[in-house]
GROMACS .gro file of C-alpha atoms in nm:
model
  209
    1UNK     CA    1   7.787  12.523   7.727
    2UNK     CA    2   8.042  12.443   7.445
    3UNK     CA    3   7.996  12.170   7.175
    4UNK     CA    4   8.245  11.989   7.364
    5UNK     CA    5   8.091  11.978   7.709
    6UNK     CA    6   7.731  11.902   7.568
    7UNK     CA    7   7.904  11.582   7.383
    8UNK     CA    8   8.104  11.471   7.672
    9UNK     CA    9   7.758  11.511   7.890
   10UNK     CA   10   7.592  11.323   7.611
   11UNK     CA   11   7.852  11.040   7.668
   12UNK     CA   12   7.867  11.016   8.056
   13UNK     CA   13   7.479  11.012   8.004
   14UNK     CA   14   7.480  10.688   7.768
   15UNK     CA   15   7.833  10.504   7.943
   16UNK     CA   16   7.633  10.566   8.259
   17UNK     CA   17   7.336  10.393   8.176
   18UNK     CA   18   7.534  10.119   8.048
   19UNK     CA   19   7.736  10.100   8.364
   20UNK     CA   20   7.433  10.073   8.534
   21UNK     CA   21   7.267   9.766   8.355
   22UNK     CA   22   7.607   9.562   8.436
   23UNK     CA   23   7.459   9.288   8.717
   24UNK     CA   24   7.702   9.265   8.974
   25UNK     CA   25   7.825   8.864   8.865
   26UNK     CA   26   7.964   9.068   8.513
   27UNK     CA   27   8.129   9.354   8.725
   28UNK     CA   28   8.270   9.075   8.959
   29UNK     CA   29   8.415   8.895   8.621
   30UNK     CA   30   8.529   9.140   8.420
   31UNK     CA   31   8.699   9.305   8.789
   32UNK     CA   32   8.861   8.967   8.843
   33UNK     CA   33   9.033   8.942   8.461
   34UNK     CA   34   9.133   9.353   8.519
   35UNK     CA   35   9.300   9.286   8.786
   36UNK     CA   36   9.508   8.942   8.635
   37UNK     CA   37   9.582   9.206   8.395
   38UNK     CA   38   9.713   9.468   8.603
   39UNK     CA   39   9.910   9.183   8.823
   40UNK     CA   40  10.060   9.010   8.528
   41UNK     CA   41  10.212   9.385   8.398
   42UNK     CA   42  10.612   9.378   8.401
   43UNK     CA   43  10.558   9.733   8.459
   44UNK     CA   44  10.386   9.705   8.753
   45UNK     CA   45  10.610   9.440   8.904
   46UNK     CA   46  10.861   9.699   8.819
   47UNK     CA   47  10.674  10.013   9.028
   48UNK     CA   48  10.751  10.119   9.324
   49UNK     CA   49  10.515  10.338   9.449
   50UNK     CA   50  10.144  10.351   9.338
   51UNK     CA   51   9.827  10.515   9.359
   52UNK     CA   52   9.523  10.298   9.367
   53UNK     CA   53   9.161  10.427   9.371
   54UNK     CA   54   8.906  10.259   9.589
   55UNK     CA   55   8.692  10.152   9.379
   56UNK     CA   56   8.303  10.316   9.381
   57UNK     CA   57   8.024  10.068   9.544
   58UNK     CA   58   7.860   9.985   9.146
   59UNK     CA   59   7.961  10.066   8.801
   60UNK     CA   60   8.311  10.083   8.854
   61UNK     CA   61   8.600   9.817   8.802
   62UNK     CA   62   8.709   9.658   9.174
   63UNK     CA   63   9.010   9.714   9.260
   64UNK     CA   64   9.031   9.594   9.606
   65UNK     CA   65   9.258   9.280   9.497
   66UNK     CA   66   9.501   9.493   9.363
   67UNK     CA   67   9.488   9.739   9.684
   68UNK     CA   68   9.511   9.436   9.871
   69UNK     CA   69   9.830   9.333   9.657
   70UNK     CA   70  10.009   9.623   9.687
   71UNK     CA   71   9.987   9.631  10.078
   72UNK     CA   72  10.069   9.288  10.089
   73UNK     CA   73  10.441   9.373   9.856
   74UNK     CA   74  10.682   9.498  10.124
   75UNK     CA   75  10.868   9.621   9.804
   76UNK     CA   76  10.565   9.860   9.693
   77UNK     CA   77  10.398  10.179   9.885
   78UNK     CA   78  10.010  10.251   9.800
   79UNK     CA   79   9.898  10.576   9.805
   80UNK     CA   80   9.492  10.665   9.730
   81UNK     CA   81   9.294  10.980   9.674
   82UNK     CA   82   9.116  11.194   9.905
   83UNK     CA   83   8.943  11.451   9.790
   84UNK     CA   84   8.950  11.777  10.061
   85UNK     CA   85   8.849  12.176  10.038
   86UNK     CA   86   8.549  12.321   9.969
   87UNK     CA   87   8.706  12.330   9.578
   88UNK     CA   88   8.751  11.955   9.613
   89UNK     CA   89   9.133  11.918   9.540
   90UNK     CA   90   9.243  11.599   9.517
   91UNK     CA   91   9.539  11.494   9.688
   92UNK     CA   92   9.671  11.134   9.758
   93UNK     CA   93   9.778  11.009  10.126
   94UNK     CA   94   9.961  10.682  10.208
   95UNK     CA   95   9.786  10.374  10.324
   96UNK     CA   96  10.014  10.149  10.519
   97UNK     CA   97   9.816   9.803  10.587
   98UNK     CA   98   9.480   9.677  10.608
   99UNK     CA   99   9.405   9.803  10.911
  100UNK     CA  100   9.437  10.158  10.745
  101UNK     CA  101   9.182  10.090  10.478
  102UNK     CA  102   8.967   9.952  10.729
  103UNK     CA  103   8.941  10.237  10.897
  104UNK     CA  104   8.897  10.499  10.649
  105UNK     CA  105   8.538  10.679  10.675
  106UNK     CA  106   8.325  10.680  10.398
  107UNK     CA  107   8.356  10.979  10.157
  108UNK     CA  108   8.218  11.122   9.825
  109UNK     CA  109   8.014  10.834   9.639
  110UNK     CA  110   8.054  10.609   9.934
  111UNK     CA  111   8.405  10.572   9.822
  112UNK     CA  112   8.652  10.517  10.192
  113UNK     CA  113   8.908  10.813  10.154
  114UNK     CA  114   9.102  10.938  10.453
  115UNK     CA  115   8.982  11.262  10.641
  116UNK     CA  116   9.212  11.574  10.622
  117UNK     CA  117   9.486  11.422  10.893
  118UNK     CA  118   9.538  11.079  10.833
  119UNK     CA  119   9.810  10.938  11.107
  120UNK     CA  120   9.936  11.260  11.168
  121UNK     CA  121  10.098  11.264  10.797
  122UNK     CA  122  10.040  11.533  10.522
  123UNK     CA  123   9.916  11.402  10.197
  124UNK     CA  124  10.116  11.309   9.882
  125UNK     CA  125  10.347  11.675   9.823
  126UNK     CA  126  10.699  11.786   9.711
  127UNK     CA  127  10.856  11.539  10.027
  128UNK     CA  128  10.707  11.246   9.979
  129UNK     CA  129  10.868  10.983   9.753
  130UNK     CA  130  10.734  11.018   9.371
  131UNK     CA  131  10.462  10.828   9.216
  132UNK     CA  132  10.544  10.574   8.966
  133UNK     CA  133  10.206  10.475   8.803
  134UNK     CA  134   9.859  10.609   8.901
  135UNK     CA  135   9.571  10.356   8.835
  136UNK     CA  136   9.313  10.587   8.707
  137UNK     CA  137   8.886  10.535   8.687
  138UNK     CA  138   8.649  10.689   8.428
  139UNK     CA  139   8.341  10.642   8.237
  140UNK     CA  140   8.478  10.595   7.901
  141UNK     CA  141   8.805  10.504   7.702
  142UNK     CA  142   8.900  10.482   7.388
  143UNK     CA  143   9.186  10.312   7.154
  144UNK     CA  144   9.393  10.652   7.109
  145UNK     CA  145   9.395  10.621   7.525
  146UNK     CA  146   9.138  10.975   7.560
  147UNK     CA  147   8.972  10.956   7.889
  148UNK     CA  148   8.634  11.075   8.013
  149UNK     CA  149   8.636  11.131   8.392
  150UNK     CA  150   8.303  11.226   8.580
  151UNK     CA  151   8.342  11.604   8.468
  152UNK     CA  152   8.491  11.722   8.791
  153UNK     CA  153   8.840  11.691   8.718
  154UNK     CA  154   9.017  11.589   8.972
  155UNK     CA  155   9.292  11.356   8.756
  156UNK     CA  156   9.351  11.608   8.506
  157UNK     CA  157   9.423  11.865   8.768
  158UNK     CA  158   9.670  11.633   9.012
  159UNK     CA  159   9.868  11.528   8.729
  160UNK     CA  160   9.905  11.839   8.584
  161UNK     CA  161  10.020  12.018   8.922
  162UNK     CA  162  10.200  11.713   9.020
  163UNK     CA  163  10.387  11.679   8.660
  164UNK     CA  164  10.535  12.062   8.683
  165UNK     CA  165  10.808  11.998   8.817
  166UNK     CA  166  10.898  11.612   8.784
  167UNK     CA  167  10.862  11.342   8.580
  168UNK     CA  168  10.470  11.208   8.540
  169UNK     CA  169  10.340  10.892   8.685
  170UNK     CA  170  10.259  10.619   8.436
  171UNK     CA  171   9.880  10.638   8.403
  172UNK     CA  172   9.733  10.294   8.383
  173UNK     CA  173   9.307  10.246   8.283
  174UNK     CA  174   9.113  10.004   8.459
  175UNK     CA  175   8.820   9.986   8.225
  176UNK     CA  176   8.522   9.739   8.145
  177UNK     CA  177   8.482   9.573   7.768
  178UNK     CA  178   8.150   9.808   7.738
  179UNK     CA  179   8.347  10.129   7.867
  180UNK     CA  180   8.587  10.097   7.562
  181UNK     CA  181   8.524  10.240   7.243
  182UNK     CA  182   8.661  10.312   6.887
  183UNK     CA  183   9.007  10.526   6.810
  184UNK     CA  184   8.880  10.926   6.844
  185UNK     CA  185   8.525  10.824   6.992
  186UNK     CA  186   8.607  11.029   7.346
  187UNK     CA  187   8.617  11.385   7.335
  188UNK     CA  188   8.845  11.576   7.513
  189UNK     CA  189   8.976  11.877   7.546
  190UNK     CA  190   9.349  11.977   7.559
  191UNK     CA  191   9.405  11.973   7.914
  192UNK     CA  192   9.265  11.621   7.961
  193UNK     CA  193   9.564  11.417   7.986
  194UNK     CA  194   9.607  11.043   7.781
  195UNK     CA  195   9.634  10.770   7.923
  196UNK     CA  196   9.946  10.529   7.879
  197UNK     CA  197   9.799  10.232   7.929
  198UNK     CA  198   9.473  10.069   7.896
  199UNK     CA  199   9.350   9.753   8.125
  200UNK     CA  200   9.026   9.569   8.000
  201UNK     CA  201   8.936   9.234   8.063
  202UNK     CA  202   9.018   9.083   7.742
  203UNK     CA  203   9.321   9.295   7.643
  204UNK     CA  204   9.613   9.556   7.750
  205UNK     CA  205   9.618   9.831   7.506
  206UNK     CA  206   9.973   9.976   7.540
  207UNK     CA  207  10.125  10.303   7.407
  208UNK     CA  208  10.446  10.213   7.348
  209UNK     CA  209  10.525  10.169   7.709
   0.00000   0.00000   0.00000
């Protein structure tokens, strides 16, 4: 194990206990301010199309009033991961209305993603219309936007395949006051990708965007 990987375990080790001790009234609060956040953004009035993860039972921001929000814009298209393959690529597949979400079977974490054929479409590729801003999880943050995911690298991986050839999504953080830290404080490595944007409940921490 690298220097690196034993200080980004030793992070996701302490943010994770942290996450934990949050009582379910704060997660409810701070979700609720994220999300007036996230609504309020002229650039996400201006977005078309947008991927949305469902949020993770505890220690995670909500996002189901923004899902909702987005399948309730006739102007806006949602898309949301599912992880598929025994090497766990993530992919993202259309959700069209609440029946959809609904619907969709539990998955890794207890997170609803759809299963492998969802309504007889293929997930998010080369055909389908392009992504304008991703709302992206993780267990820490910090002020020069570095991101710690949960080590298995889904994000990283999607945006860099997905960025090859066309232009990258606008990556927004949805992140919790105690999940933000001090400028350089996240480690990363150089394929972890920055985030553009950062969404906490007191403040939205732009890069120039």
């Amino acid at each position: 194990m690298s220097v690196l990987q034993a200080n980004k375990m030793v992070l996701r080790k302490a943010m994770g206990s942290k996450l934990r001790d949050l009582s379910p009234s704060t997660i409810q609060e701070q979700s609720q301010a994220i999300t007036a956040r996230v609504l309020s953004l002229p650039i996400f009035e201006q977005c078309r199309s947008i991927s949305c993860y469902l949020s993770m039972p505890t220690g995670e921001v909500d996002t189901s009033s923004i899902v909702t929000k987005i399948l309730r814009d006739s102007g806006k298209s949602l898309f949301v991961p599912s992880i598929t393959g025994s090497d766990g690529h993530m992919n993202f597949v259309r959700l069209y209305d609440e029946e959809d979400r609904r619907e969709m079977p539990a998955g890794l974490w207890g997170i609803p993603q759809p299963t492998e054929v969802w309504r007889g479409q293929r997930l998010l590729d080369t055909s389908c219309e392009a992504l304008d801003m991703i709302l992206v999880p993780g267990v820490a943050f910090d002020r020069s936007f570095s991101r710690l995911g949960h080590g298995k690298g889904y994000y990283d991986r999607f945006i860099a395949s997905y960025s090859a050839d066309r232009q990258r999504p606008l990556l927004v953080a949805l992140a919790f006051d105690q999940q933000l830290m001090q400028e350089g404080q996240v480690p990363i490595a150089e394929h972890d990708w920055k985030m553009d944007v950062i969404v906490t409940p007191q403040e939205v921490i732009s890069a120039g965007i």
